Short mmCIF file of C-alpha atoms and ligand atoms in Angstrom, two decimals:
data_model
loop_
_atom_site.label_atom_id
_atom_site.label_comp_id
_atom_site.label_asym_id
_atom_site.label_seq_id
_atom_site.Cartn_x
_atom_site.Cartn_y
_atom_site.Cartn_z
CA UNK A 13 -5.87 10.67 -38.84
CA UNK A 14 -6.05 11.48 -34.98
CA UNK A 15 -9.59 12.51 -35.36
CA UNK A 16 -10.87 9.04 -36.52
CA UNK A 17 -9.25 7.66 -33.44
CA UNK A 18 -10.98 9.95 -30.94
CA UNK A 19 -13.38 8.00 -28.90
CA UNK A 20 -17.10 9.19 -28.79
CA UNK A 21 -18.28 10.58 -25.44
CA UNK A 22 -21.56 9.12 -24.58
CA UNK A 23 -21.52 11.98 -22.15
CA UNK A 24 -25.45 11.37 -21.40
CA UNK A 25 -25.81 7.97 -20.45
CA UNK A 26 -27.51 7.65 -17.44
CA UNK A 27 -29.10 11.04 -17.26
CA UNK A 28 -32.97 11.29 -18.23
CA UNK A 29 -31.87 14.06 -20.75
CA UNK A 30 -34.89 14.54 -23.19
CA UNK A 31 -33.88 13.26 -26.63
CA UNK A 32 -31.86 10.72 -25.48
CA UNK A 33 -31.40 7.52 -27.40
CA UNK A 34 -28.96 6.31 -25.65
CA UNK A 35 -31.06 4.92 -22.59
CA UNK A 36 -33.42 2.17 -22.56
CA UNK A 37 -36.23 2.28 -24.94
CA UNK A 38 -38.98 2.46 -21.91
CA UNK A 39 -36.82 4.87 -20.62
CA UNK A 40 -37.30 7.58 -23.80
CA UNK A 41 -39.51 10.38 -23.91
CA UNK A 42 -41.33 10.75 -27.18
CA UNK A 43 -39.28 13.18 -28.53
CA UNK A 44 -36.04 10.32 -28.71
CA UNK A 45 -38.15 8.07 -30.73
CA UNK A 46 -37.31 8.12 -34.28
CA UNK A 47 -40.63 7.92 -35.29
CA UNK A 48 -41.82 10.97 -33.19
CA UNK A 49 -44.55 12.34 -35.32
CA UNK A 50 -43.02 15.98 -35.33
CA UNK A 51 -46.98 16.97 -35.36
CA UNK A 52 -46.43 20.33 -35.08
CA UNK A 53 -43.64 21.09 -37.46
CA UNK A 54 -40.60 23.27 -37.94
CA UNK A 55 -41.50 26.75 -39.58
CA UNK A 56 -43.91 28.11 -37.60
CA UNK A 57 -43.68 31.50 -36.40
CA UNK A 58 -43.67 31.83 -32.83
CA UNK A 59 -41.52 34.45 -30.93
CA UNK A 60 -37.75 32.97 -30.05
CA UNK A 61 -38.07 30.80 -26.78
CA UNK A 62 -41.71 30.40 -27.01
CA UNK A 63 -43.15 28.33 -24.14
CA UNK A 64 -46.55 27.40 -25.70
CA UNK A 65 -44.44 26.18 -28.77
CA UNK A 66 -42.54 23.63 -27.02
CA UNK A 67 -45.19 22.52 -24.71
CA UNK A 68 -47.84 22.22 -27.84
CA UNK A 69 -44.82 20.33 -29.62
CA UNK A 70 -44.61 18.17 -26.69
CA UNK A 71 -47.89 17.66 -25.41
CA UNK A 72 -49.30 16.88 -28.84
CA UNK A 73 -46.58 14.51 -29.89
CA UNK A 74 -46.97 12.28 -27.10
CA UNK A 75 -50.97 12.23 -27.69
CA UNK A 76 -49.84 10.78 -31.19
CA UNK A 77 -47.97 8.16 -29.82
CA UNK A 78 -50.45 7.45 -26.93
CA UNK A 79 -53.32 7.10 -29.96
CA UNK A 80 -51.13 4.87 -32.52
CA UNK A 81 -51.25 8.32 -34.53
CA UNK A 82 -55.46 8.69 -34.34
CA UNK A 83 -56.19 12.17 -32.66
CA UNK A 84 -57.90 15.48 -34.49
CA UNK A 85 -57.01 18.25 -32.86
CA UNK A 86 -59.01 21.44 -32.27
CA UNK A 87 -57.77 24.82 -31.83
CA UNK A 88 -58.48 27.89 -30.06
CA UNK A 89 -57.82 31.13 -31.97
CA UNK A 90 -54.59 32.55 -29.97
CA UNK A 91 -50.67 32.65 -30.69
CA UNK A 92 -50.76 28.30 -31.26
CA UNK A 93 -53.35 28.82 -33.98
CA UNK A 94 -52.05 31.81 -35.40
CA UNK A 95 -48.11 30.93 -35.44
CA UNK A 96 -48.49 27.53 -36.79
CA UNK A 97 -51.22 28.36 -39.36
CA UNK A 98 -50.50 31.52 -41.34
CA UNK A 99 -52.90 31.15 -44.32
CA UNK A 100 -51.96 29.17 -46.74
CA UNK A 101 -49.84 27.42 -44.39
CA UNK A 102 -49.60 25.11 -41.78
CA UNK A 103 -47.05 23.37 -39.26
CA UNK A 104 -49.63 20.97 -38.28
CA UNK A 105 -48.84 17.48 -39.60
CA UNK A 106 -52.09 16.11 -37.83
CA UNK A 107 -56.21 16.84 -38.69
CA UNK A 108 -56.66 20.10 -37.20
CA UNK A 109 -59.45 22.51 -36.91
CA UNK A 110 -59.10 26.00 -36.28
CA UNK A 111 -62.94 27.02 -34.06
CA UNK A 112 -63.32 30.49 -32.72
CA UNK A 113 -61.42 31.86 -29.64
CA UNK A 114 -64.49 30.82 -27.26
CA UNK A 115 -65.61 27.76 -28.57
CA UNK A 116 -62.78 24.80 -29.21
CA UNK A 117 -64.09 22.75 -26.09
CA UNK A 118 -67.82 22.93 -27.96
CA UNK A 119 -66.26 22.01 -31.39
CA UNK A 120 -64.41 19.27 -29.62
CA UNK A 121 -67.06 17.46 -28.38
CA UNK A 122 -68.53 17.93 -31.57
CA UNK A 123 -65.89 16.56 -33.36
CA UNK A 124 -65.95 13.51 -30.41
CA UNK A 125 -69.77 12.80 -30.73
CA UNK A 126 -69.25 12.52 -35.05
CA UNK A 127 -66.68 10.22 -34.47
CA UNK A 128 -68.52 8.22 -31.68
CA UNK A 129 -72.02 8.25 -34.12
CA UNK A 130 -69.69 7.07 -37.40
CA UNK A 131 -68.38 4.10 -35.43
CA UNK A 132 -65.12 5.89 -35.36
CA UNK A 133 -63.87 5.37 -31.67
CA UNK A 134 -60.01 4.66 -32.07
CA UNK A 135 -59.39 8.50 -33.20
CA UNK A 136 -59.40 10.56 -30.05
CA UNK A 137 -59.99 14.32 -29.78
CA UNK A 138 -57.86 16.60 -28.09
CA UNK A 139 -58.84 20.70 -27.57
CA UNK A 140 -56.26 23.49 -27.08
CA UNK A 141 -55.94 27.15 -26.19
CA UNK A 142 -54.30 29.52 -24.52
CA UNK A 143 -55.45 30.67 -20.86
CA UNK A 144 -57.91 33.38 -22.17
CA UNK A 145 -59.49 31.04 -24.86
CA UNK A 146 -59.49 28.87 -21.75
CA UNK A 147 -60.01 30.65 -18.08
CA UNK A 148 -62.38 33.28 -19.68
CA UNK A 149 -64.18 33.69 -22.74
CA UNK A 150 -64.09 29.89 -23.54
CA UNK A 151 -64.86 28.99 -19.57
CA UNK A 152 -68.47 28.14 -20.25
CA UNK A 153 -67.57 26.00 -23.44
CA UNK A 154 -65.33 24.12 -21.24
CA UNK A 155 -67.30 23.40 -18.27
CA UNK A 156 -69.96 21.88 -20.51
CA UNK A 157 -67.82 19.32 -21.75
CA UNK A 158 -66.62 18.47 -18.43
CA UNK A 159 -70.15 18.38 -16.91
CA UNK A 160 -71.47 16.12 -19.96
CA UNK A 161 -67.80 14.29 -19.19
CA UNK A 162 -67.67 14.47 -23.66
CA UNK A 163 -64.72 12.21 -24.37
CA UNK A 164 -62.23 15.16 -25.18
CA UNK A 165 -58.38 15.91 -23.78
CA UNK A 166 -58.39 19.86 -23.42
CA UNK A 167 -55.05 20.85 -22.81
CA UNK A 168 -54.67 25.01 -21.36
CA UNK A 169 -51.44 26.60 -22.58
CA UNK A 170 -50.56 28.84 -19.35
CA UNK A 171 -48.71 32.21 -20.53
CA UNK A 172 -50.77 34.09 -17.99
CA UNK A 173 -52.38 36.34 -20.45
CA UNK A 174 -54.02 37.37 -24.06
CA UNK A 175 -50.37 37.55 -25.52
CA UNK A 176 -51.77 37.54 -29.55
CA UNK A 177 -53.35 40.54 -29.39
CA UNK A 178 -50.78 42.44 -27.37
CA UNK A 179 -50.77 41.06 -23.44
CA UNK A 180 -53.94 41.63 -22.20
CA UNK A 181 -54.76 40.50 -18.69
CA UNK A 182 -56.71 37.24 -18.46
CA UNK A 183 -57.78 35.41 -15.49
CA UNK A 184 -54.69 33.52 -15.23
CA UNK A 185 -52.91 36.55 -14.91
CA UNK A 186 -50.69 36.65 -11.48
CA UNK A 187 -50.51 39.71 -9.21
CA UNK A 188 -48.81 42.65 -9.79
CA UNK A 189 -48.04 41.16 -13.30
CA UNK A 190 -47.80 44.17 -15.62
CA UNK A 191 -49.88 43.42 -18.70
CA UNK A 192 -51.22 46.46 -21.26
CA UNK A 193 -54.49 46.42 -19.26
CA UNK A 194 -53.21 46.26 -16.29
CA UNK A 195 -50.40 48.98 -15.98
CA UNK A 196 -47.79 49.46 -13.38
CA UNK A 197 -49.29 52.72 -11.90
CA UNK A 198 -51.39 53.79 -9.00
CA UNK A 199 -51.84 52.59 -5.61
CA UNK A 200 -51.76 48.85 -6.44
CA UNK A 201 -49.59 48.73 -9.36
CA UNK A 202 -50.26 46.03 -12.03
CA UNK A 203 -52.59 43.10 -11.57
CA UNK A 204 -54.54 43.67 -8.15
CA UNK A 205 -53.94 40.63 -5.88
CA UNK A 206 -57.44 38.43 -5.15
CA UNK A 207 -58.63 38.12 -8.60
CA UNK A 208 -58.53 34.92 -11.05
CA UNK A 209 -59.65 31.64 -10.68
CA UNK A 210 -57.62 28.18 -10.72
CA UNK A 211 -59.04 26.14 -13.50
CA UNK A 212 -57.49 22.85 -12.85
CA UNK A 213 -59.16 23.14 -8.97
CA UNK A 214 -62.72 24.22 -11.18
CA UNK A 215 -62.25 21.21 -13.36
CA UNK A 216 -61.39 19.00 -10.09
CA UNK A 217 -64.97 20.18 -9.26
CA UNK A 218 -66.47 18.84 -12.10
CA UNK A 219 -65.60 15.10 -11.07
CA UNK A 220 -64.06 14.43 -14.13
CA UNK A 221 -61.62 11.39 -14.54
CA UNK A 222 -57.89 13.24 -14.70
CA UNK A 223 -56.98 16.69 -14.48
CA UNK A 224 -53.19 17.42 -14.60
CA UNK A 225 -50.74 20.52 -14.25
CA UNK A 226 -47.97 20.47 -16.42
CA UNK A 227 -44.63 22.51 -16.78
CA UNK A 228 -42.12 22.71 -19.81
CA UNK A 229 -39.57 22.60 -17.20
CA UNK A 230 -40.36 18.57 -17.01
CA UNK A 231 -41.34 17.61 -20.36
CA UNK A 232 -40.85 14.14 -19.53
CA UNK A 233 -43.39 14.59 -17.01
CA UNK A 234 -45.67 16.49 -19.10
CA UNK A 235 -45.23 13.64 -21.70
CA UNK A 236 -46.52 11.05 -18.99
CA UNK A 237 -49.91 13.19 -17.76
CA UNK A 238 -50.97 13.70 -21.37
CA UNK A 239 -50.12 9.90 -22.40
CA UNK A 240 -51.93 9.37 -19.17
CA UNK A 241 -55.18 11.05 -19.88
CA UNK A 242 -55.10 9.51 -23.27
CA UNK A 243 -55.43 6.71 -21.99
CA UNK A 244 -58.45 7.41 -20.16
CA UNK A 245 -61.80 7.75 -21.87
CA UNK A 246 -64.15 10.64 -20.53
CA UNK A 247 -63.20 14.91 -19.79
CA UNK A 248 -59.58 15.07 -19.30
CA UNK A 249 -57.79 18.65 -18.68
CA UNK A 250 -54.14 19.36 -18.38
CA UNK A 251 -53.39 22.69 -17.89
CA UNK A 252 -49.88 23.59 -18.78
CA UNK A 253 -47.21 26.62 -17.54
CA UNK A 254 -45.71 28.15 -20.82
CA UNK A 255 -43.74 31.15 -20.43
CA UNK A 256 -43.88 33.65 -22.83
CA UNK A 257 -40.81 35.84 -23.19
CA UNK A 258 -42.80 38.66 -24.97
CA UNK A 259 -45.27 38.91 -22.71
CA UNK A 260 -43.55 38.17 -19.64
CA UNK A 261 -40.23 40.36 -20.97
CA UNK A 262 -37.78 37.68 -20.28
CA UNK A 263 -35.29 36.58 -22.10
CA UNK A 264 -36.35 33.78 -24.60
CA UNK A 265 -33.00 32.04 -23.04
CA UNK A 266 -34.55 31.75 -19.65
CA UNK A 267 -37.65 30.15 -20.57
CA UNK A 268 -37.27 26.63 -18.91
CA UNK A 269 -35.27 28.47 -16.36
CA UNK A 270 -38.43 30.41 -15.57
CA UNK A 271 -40.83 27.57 -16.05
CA UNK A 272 -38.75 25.54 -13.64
CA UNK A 273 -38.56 28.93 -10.78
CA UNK A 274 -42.16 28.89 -11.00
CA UNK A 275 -42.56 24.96 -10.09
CA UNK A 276 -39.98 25.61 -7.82
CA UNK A 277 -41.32 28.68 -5.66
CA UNK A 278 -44.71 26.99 -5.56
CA UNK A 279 -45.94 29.30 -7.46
CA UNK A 280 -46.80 27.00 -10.16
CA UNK A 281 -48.04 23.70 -8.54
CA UNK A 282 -47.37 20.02 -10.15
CA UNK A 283 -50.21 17.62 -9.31
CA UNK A 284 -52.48 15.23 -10.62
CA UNK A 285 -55.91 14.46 -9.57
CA UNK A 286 -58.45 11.76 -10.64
CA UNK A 287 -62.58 12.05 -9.90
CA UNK A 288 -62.28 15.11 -7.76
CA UNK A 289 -59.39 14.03 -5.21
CA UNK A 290 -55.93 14.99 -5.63
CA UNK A 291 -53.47 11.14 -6.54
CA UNK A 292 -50.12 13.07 -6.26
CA UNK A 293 -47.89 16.16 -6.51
CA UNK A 294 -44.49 16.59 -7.45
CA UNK A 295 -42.28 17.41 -4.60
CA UNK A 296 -40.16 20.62 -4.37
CA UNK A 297 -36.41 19.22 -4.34
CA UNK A 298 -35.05 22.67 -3.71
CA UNK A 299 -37.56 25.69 -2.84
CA UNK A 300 -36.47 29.21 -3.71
CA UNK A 301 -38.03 32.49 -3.11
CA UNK A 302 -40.24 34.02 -5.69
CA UNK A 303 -37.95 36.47 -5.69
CA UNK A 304 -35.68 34.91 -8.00
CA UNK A 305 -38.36 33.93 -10.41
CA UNK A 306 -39.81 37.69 -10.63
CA UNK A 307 -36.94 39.12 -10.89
CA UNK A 308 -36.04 37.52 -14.37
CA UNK A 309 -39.40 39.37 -15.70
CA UNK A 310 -39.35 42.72 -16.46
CA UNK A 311 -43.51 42.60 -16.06
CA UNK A 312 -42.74 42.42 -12.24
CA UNK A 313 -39.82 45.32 -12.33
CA UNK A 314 -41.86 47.62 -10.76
CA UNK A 315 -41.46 45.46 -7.51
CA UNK A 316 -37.86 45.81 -7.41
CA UNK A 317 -35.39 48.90 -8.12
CA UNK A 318 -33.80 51.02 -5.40
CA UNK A 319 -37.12 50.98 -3.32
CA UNK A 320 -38.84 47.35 -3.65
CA UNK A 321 -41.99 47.12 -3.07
CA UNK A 322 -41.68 44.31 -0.02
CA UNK A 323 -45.06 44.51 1.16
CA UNK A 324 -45.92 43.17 -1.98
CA UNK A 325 -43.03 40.74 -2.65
CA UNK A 326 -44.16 39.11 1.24
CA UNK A 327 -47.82 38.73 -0.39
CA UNK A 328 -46.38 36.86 -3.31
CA UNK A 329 -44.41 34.78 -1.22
CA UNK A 330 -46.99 33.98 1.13
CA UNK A 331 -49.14 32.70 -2.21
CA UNK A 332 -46.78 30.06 -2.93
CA UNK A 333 -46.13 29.21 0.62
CA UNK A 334 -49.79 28.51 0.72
CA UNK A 335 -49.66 26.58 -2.35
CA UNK A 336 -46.66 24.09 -0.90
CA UNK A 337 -48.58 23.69 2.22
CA UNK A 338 -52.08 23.34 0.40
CA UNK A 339 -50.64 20.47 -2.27
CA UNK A 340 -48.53 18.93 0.07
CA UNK A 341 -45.10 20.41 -1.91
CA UNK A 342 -42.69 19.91 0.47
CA UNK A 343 -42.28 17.09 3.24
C1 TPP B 9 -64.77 36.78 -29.79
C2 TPP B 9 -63.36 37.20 -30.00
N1 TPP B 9 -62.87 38.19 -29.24
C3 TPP B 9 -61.58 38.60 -29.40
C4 TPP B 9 -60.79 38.00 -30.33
C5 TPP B 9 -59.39 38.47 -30.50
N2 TPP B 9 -58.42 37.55 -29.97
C6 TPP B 9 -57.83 36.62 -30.72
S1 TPP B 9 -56.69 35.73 -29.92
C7 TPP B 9 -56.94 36.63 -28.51
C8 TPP B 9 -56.13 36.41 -27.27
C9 TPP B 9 -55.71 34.99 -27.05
O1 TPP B 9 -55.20 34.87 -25.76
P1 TPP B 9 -54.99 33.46 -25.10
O2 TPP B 9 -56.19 32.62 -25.24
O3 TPP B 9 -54.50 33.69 -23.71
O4 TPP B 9 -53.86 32.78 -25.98
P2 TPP B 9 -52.35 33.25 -26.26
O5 TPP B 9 -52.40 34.11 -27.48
O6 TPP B 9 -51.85 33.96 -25.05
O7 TPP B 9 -51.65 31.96 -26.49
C10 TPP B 9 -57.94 37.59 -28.69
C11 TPP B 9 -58.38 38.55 -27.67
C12 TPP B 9 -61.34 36.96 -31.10
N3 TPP B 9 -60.61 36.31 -32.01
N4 TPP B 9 -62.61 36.58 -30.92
S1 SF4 B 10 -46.14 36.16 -27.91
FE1 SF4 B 10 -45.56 34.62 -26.38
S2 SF4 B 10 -46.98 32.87 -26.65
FE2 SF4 B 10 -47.05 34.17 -28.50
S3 SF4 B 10 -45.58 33.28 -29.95
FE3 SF4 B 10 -44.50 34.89 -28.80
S4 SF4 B 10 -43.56 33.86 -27.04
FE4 SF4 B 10 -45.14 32.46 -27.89
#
């Protein structure tokens, strides 16, 4: 038969293609290892080409690994919790612990100070939420674990807003973005500019030992700053950019496409910092205008049509120019 003579194409060899078992064992991400734990499972029910799913997949996966399979996980109430664990059911393949949407960093160092009293040190804790269970009702919560420096990994899933409960505007919300609370009417349509707050530079300010930004554009290097800060003992926050194709009204084809425009605008920043100073930041290889990033969102269409809105597009563009310049994104 002509078919059994066809020779295979080990077309990715050589590239550092995620899920490829074709490289070098050290040269793997998690998710190419056989034995990947899979810790949050298929049959969950988040929206097609759901950023926080991938990056929760990813990020949680590789703490498994990092811990020889020891971690409990906490949860924020938001789209994770409620699209992996629709009562009876659950994706999660780990100990996991739903808390309430403000308090996952307070049951985390909970769960961290039981294990620490019952001699239990080799399981590690790791908190999650979304950027509202994170950035503003759960803000307090968080910056006493990072004050008391509790021995907990919270990781921030970044979809810029309350997207379970119908995209309400957090503080992670960008300008302009159009979000049901912020509408895109009036004299300064959508999400007014010089709001928010930047809660990996607020954690930097806390002195704990390793704060990261992530992006499920590079998984590989969202993989290394989580195996990273599990490998630290102490407060650890890694706040990662998840775009959300409901919320954002993009197409859920688009979503590393739009993960990676952010990183590469400047928009979203890639760094890592230990004890308060900045170690490193991922370099821009090719910087494109924001442009090109909003315009895949229909959240930001009010910018564009036959009369965009340029006065507003230059103030967007000057906020990631600041960023490059600021984290030292370009050479
Ligand atoms: C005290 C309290 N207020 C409001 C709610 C309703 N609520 C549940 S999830 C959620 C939004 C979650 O948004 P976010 O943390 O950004 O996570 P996402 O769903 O976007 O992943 C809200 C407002 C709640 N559960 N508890
Ligand atoms: S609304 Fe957004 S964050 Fe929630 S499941 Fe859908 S894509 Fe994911």
């Amino acid at each position: 038969m002509p078919n059994e003579l066809q020779e295979v194409k080990f077309y990715q060899t050589g590239t550092f293609t995620v899920g490829n078992r074709l490289l070098d064992e050290n040269e793997r991400a998690v998710q190419a290892n056989m034995r990947r734990t899979n810790s949050l499972n298929s049959g969950h029910r988040a929206c097609q080409g759901c950023g926080e799913a991938l990056g929760a997949r990813y990020a949680i996966d590789a703490a498994m690994r990092a811990t020889d399979n020891r971690i409990v996980a906490v949860n924020a109430t938001g789209c994770l919790e409620v699209f992996s664990t629709p009562y009876p059911e659950s994706s999660w393949q780990i100990p996991w612990i739903h808390s309430l949407f403000g308090n996952a960093a307070a049951v985390a160092s909970g769960v961290a100070a039981a294990l620490r009293v019952t001699g239990r040190t080799s399981t590690r804790v790791v908190a999650q939420g979304g950027d509202g269970g994170t950035t503003d009702i759960g803000f307090g919560c968080l910056s006493g674990m990072f004050e008391r420096n509790d021995d907990v990994l919270y990781i921030c899933y970044d979809n810029e807003a309350y997207m379970n409960t119908g995209v309400q505007r957090s503080s992670a919300t960008p300008p302009t973005a159009r979000t049901a609370t912020t509408m895109a009417v009036g004299k300064e349509p959508g999400n007014v500019f010089g709001t928010g707050k930047n809660v990996p530079l607020i954690a930097m300010a806390h002195f704990i030992p390793y704060v990261a930004t992530a992006s499920v554009a590079n998984l590989r290097d969202l993989e290394f700053k989580v195996t990273k800060a599990m490998s630290i003992h102490g407060a650890r926050y890694v706040h990662i950019h998840v775009p959300c194709p409901l919320g954002w009204g993009s197409a859920p084809a688009d979503t590393i496409k739009l993960a990676r425009l952010a990183v590469e605008t400047g928009l979203f920043p890639l760094f890592e910092a230990e004890h308060g100073e900045i170690t490193g930041s991922t370099k821009i290889r090719r910087k494109v205008p924001v442009e090109d990033y909003l315009r895949l969102q229909k959240r930001f269409a009010h910018l564009f049509g036959s009369n965009p809105d340029e006065a507003r597009l230059a103030r967007i563009q000057a906020n990631a120019d600041r960023n490059i310049a600021k984290f030292g994104l370009m050479d």
